[in-house]
Coordinates of N, CA and C in Angstrom, one line a residue:
M104 N 0.6 -47.8 0.2 CA 1.7 -46.9 0.1 C 1.3 -45.5 -0.2
K105 N 1.8 -44.6 0.5 CA 1.5 -43.2 0.2 C 2.5 -42.6 -0.8
R106 N 1.9 -42.2 -2.0 CA 2.8 -41.7 -3.0 C 2.4 -40.2 -3.3
A107 N 3.4 -39.5 -3.7 CA 3.2 -38.1 -4.2 C 3.7 -38.1 -5.7
F108 N 3.2 -37.1 -6.4 CA 3.5 -37.0 -7.8 C 4.0 -35.6 -8.1
L109 N 5.1 -35.5 -8.9 CA 5.7 -34.2 -9.3 C 5.7 -34.2 -10.8
V110 N 5.0 -33.3 -11.4 CA 4.9 -33.1 -12.8 C 5.7 -31.9 -13.2
I111 N 6.7 -32.2 -14.1 CA 7.6 -31.1 -14.6 C 7.5 -31.0 -16.1
T112 N 7.2 -29.9 -16.6 CA 7.1 -29.8 -18.1 C 7.6 -28.4 -18.6
H113 N 7.7 -28.3 -19.9 CA 8.0 -27.0 -20.6 C 6.7 -26.2 -20.4
G114 N 6.8 -25.0 -20.1 CA 5.7 -24.1 -20.0 C 4.7 -24.6 -18.9
D115 N 3.4 -24.3 -19.2 CA 2.4 -24.7 -18.2 C 1.7 -26.0 -18.5
M116 N 2.2 -26.8 -19.4 CA 1.5 -28.1 -19.7 C 1.3 -28.9 -18.5
G117 N 2.3 -29.1 -17.6 CA 2.1 -29.9 -16.4 C 1.2 -29.3 -15.4
I118 N 1.3 -28.0 -15.2 CA 0.5 -27.3 -14.3 C -1.0 -27.4 -14.7
E119 N -1.2 -27.2 -16.0 CA -2.6 -27.3 -16.5 C -3.1 -28.7 -16.6
T120 N -2.2 -29.7 -16.8 CA -2.6 -31.1 -16.8 C -3.1 -31.5 -15.3
V121 N -2.4 -31.0 -14.4 CA -2.8 -31.2 -13.0 C -4.2 -30.5 -12.7
K122 N -4.4 -29.3 -13.2 CA -5.7 -28.7 -13.0 C -6.8 -29.4 -13.7
S123 N -6.5 -30.0 -14.9 CA -7.5 -30.7 -15.7 C -7.8 -32.0 -14.9
M124 N -6.8 -32.7 -14.4 CA -7.0 -33.9 -13.6 C -7.9 -33.6 -12.4
E125 N -7.6 -32.4 -11.7 CA -8.4 -32.1 -10.5 C -9.8 -31.7 -10.9
L126 N -10.1 -31.2 -12.1 CA -11.4 -30.9 -12.6 C -12.2 -32.2 -12.6
L127 N -11.6 -33.3 -13.0 CA -12.2 -34.6 -13.1 C -12.2 -35.3 -11.7
M128 N -11.2 -35.2 -10.9 CA -11.0 -36.0 -9.7 C -11.1 -35.3 -8.4
G129 N -11.2 -34.0 -8.5 CA -11.2 -33.1 -7.3 C -9.8 -32.8 -6.9
P130 N -9.6 -31.9 -5.9 CA -8.3 -31.5 -5.5 C -7.4 -32.7 -5.0
Q131 N -6.2 -32.7 -5.3 CA -5.2 -33.8 -5.0 C -4.0 -33.1 -4.3
E132 N -3.9 -33.3 -3.0 CA -2.8 -32.6 -2.3 C -1.4 -33.3 -2.5
N133 N -1.4 -34.5 -3.1 CA -0.2 -35.2 -3.4 C 0.4 -35.0 -4.8
V134 N -0.1 -34.0 -5.5 CA 0.3 -33.7 -6.9 C 0.8 -32.3 -7.0
T135 N 2.0 -32.1 -7.5 CA 2.5 -30.8 -7.7 C 3.0 -30.6 -9.1
G136 N 2.6 -29.5 -9.8 CA 3.0 -29.2 -11.1 C 4.0 -28.1 -11.2
L137 N 5.1 -28.2 -11.9 CA 6.1 -27.2 -12.1 C 6.3 -27.0 -13.6
G138 N 6.6 -25.8 -14.0 CA 6.9 -25.5 -15.4 C 8.1 -24.7 -15.7
L139 N 8.8 -24.9 -16.8 CA 9.9 -24.1 -17.2 C 9.4 -23.1 -18.2
H140 N 9.5 -21.8 -17.9 CA 9.0 -20.8 -18.7 C 10.1 -20.0 -19.4
P141 N 9.9 -19.3 -20.5 CA 10.9 -18.5 -21.2 C 11.5 -17.5 -20.2
G142 N 12.8 -17.5 -20.2 CA 13.6 -16.5 -19.4 C 13.9 -17.1 -18.0
E143 N 13.3 -18.2 -17.6 CA 13.6 -18.8 -16.3 C 14.8 -19.8 -16.5
S144 N 15.5 -19.9 -15.4 CA 16.7 -20.7 -15.5 C 16.4 -22.2 -15.1
V145 N 17.1 -23.1 -15.7 CA 17.0 -24.5 -15.4 C 17.4 -24.7 -14.0
D146 N 18.4 -23.9 -13.5 CA 18.8 -24.1 -12.1 C 17.6 -23.7 -11.1
S147 N 16.9 -22.7 -11.5 CA 15.7 -22.4 -10.6 C 14.7 -23.5 -10.6
L148 N 14.4 -24.1 -11.8 CA 13.5 -25.2 -11.8 C 14.0 -26.4 -11.0
R149 N 15.3 -26.7 -11.1 CA 15.9 -27.7 -10.4 C 15.8 -27.5 -8.9
D150 N 16.0 -26.3 -8.4 CA 15.8 -25.9 -7.0 C 14.4 -26.1 -6.6
Q151 N 13.4 -25.8 -7.4 CA 12.0 -26.0 -7.1 C 11.7 -27.5 -7.0
A152 N 12.3 -28.3 -7.9 CA 12.0 -29.7 -7.9 C 12.6 -30.3 -6.6
Y153 N 13.8 -29.9 -6.2 CA 14.4 -30.4 -5.0 C 13.6 -30.0 -3.7
D154 N 13.0 -28.8 -3.8 CA 12.2 -28.3 -2.6 C 10.9 -29.2 -2.5
V155 N 10.3 -29.5 -3.6 CA 9.1 -30.4 -3.6 C 9.5 -31.8 -3.1
L156 N 10.5 -32.3 -3.6 CA 11.0 -33.7 -3.2 C 11.3 -33.7 -1.8
A157 N 11.9 -32.7 -1.2 CA 12.3 -32.7 0.2 C 11.0 -32.6 1.0
Q158 N 10.0 -31.8 0.6 CA 8.7 -31.7 1.3 C 8.0 -33.1 1.3
N159 N 8.0 -33.7 0.1 CA 7.3 -35.0 -0.1 C 8.0 -36.1 0.8
E160 N 9.3 -36.0 0.9 CA 10.0 -37.0 1.7 C 9.5 -37.1 3.1
D161 N 9.0 -36.0 3.7 CA 8.5 -36.0 5.0 C 7.1 -36.6 5.1
Q162 N 6.3 -36.5 4.0 CA 4.9 -36.9 4.1 C 4.5 -38.1 3.3
Y163 N 5.4 -38.6 2.4 CA 5.0 -39.7 1.5 C 6.1 -40.8 1.5
D164 N 5.7 -42.0 1.1 CA 6.7 -43.0 1.0 C 7.6 -42.9 -0.2
E165 N 7.1 -42.3 -1.2 CA 7.8 -42.1 -2.5 C 7.2 -41.0 -3.3
T166 N 7.9 -40.5 -4.2 CA 7.4 -39.5 -5.2 C 7.7 -40.1 -6.6
I167 N 6.7 -40.0 -7.5 CA 6.9 -40.4 -8.9 C 6.9 -39.1 -9.6
V168 N 7.9 -38.9 -10.5 CA 8.1 -37.7 -11.3 C 7.6 -38.0 -12.7
L169 N 6.8 -37.1 -13.2 CA 6.3 -37.2 -14.6 C 6.8 -36.0 -15.4
V170 N 7.4 -36.2 -16.6 CA 7.9 -35.2 -17.4 C 7.2 -35.3 -18.8
D171 N 7.3 -34.2 -19.6 CA 6.7 -34.2 -20.9 C 7.4 -35.0 -21.9
L172 N 8.8 -34.8 -22.0 CA 9.5 -35.6 -23.0 C 10.9 -35.8 -22.5
L173 N 11.4 -37.0 -22.9 CA 12.8 -37.4 -22.6 C 13.8 -36.5 -23.3
G174 N 14.8 -36.0 -22.6 CA 15.8 -35.2 -23.3 C 15.7 -33.7 -23.2
G175 N 14.5 -33.2 -22.7 CA 14.3 -31.8 -22.6 C 14.8 -31.4 -21.2
S176 N 14.8 -30.1 -21.0 CA 15.2 -29.5 -19.7 C 14.5 -30.1 -18.5
P177 N 13.1 -30.2 -18.6 CA 12.4 -30.8 -17.4 C 12.9 -32.2 -17.1
S178 N 13.1 -33.0 -18.1 CA 13.5 -34.4 -17.8 C 15.0 -34.4 -17.3
N179 N 15.8 -33.5 -17.8 CA 17.2 -33.4 -17.3 C 17.2 -32.9 -15.9
V180 N 16.3 -32.0 -15.5 CA 16.2 -31.6 -14.1 C 15.8 -32.8 -13.2
S181 N 14.8 -33.6 -13.7 CA 14.4 -34.8 -12.9 C 15.5 -35.8 -12.8
L182 N 16.2 -36.0 -13.9 CA 17.3 -37.0 -13.9 C 18.4 -36.5 -12.9
S183 N 18.6 -35.2 -12.8 CA 19.6 -34.7 -11.8 C 19.3 -35.0 -10.4
T184 N 18.0 -35.2 -10.1 CA 17.6 -35.4 -8.7 C 17.9 -36.9 -8.3
L185 N 18.2 -37.7 -9.3 CA 18.5 -39.1 -9.0 C 19.8 -39.3 -8.2
A186 N 20.6 -38.2 -8.2 CA 21.9 -38.3 -7.4 C 21.5 -38.4 -5.9
K187 N 20.5 -37.7 -5.5 CA 20.1 -37.7 -4.1 C 19.0 -38.7 -3.8
Y188 N 18.0 -38.8 -4.7 CA 16.9 -39.6 -4.5 C 17.0 -40.9 -5.4
R189 N 17.8 -41.8 -5.0 CA 18.2 -42.9 -5.8 C 17.1 -43.8 -6.2
E190 N 16.0 -43.9 -5.4 CA 14.9 -44.8 -5.7 C 13.8 -44.1 -6.5
L191 N 14.0 -42.9 -6.9 CA 13.0 -42.1 -7.6 C 12.6 -42.7 -8.9
K192 N 11.3 -42.7 -9.3 CA 10.9 -43.2 -10.6 C 10.5 -42.0 -11.4
I193 N 10.9 -42.0 -12.7 CA 10.7 -40.9 -13.6 C 9.9 -41.5 -14.8
V194 N 8.8 -40.9 -15.1 CA 8.0 -41.3 -16.3 C 8.0 -40.2 -17.3
T195 N 8.3 -40.5 -18.6 CA 8.3 -39.5 -19.6 C 7.0 -39.7 -20.4
G196 N 6.6 -38.6 -21.1 CA 5.4 -38.7 -22.0 C 4.1 -38.4 -21.2
L197 N 4.2 -37.4 -20.4 CA 3.0 -37.0 -19.6 C 1.7 -36.9 -20.5
S198 N 0.7 -37.5 -20.0 CA -0.7 -37.3 -20.5 C -1.7 -37.4 -19.4
L199 N -2.9 -36.8 -19.7 CA -3.9 -36.8 -18.7 C -4.3 -38.3 -18.3
P200 N -4.5 -39.2 -19.3 CA -4.9 -40.6 -18.9 C -3.8 -41.2 -18.0
L201 N -2.5 -40.9 -18.3 CA -1.4 -41.5 -17.5 C -1.5 -41.0 -16.1
L202 N -1.7 -39.7 -15.9 CA -1.8 -39.1 -14.5 C -3.0 -39.6 -13.8
I203 N -4.1 -39.7 -14.4 CA -5.4 -40.1 -13.8 C -5.2 -41.6 -13.3
N204 N -4.7 -42.4 -14.2 CA -4.5 -43.8 -13.8 C -3.6 -44.0 -12.7
L205 N -2.5 -43.3 -12.7 CA -1.5 -43.3 -11.6 C -2.2 -43.0 -10.3
L206 N -3.0 -41.9 -10.3 CA -3.7 -41.5 -9.1 C -4.8 -42.5 -8.7
N207 N -5.5 -43.0 -9.6 CA -6.6 -43.9 -9.3 C -6.2 -45.2 -8.6
F208 N -5.0 -45.7 -9.0 CA -4.5 -46.9 -8.5 C -3.3 -46.8 -7.5
S209 N -3.0 -45.6 -7.2 CA -1.8 -45.4 -6.3 C -1.9 -46.1 -5.0
E210 N -3.0 -46.0 -4.3 CA -3.2 -46.6 -3.0 C -3.4 -48.1 -3.1
A211 N -4.0 -48.6 -4.2 CA -4.3 -50.0 -4.3 C -3.1 -50.9 -4.7
E212 N -2.2 -50.3 -5.4 CA -1.1 -51.1 -6.0 C 0.2 -50.7 -5.2
N213 N 0.7 -51.7 -4.5 CA 2.0 -51.5 -3.8 C 3.2 -51.6 -4.7
D214 N 3.2 -52.3 -5.8 CA 4.3 -52.4 -6.7 C 4.4 -51.2 -7.6
T215 N 5.3 -50.3 -7.3 CA 5.4 -49.1 -8.1 C 5.7 -49.3 -9.6
D216 N 6.5 -50.3 -9.9 CA 6.8 -50.6 -11.3 C 5.6 -51.0 -12.0
K217 N 4.8 -51.9 -11.4 CA 3.5 -52.4 -12.0 C 2.5 -51.2 -12.2
L218 N 2.4 -50.3 -11.1 CA 1.5 -49.2 -11.2 C 1.9 -48.3 -12.4
I219 N 3.2 -48.1 -12.6 CA 3.7 -47.2 -13.7 C 3.5 -47.9 -15.0
N220 N 3.8 -49.1 -15.1 CA 3.7 -49.8 -16.4 C 2.2 -50.0 -16.8
D221 N 1.4 -50.3 -15.9 CA -0.1 -50.4 -16.1 C -0.6 -49.0 -16.6
S222 N -0.1 -48.0 -16.0 CA -0.6 -46.6 -16.3 C -0.1 -46.2 -17.7
I223 N 1.1 -46.6 -18.0 CA 1.7 -46.3 -19.4 C 0.8 -47.1 -20.4
D224 N 0.4 -48.3 -20.1 CA -0.4 -49.1 -21.1 C -1.8 -48.4 -21.2
V225 N -2.4 -47.9 -20.2 CA -3.6 -47.1 -20.2 C -3.5 -45.9 -21.1
A226 N -2.4 -45.2 -20.9 CA -2.1 -44.0 -21.7 C -2.0 -44.3 -23.2
K227 N -1.2 -45.4 -23.5 CA -1.1 -45.8 -24.9 C -2.4 -46.3 -25.5
D228 N -3.2 -47.0 -24.7 CA -4.5 -47.5 -25.2 C -5.5 -46.3 -25.5
G229 N -5.2 -45.2 -24.8 CA -6.1 -44.0 -25.0 C -5.8 -43.2 -26.3
M230 N -4.7 -43.6 -27.0 CA -4.3 -42.9 -28.2 C -4.9 -43.6 -29.4
K231 N -5.8 -43.0 -30.1 CA -6.5 -43.5 -31.2 C -6.5 -42.5 -32.4
L232 N -6.5 -43.1 -33.6 CA -6.8 -42.2 -34.8 C -8.3 -42.2 -35.0
I233 N -8.9 -41.1 -34.9 CA -10.3 -41.0 -35.1 C -10.5 -40.3 -36.5
D234 N -11.1 -41.1 -37.4 CA -11.5 -40.5 -38.7 C -12.8 -41.2 -39.2
K235 N -13.1 -41.0 -40.4 CA -14.4 -41.5 -40.9 C -14.5 -43.1 -40.8
N236 N -13.4 -43.7 -40.8 CA -13.4 -45.2 -40.7 C -13.6 -45.7 -39.2
F237 N -13.3 -44.9 -38.3 CA -13.4 -45.3 -36.9 C -14.8 -45.7 -36.5
L238 N -15.8 -45.0 -37.0 CA -17.2 -45.3 -36.6 C -17.9 -46.4 -37.5
Q239 N -17.2 -46.9 -38.5 CA -17.8 -47.9 -39.3 C -17.7 -49.2 -38.6
H240 N -18.8 -49.9 -38.7 CA -18.9 -51.2 -38.0 C -18.6 -52.3 -39.1
K241 N -17.8 -53.3 -38.7 CA -17.5 -54.4 -39.6 C -18.5 -55.5 -39.3
G242 N -18.9 -56.2 -40.3 CA -19.7 -57.3 -40.1 C -20.8 -57.3 -41.0

């Protein structure tokens, strides 16, 4: 399955997460980052999101949208696109491990829900408290 990814966040977090991912994985033509900046309207961001989704519709089987947090303007923009794109999947809690895992397994995994849930698990597993006790070996 050919998938595209649209990353929408407050400020440049999503755009820079895409750049960081590309630093590790090389350029990815199927990933677009958008950001809501001070003074910009939510309507403008919504229009940009619809433009990306329309372009992706011609080239990909589906687009997965990633946003920084549920309830913010970027997630509200993505939720508004569900009116037209009923099968759209939206994932909240953007992180670099989440995006990398989605891309790494996008072509190999046909089940989108499994791809997303596995990637969420990878992102959760990547979160650790590192302190003086982390390096201590038990035994």
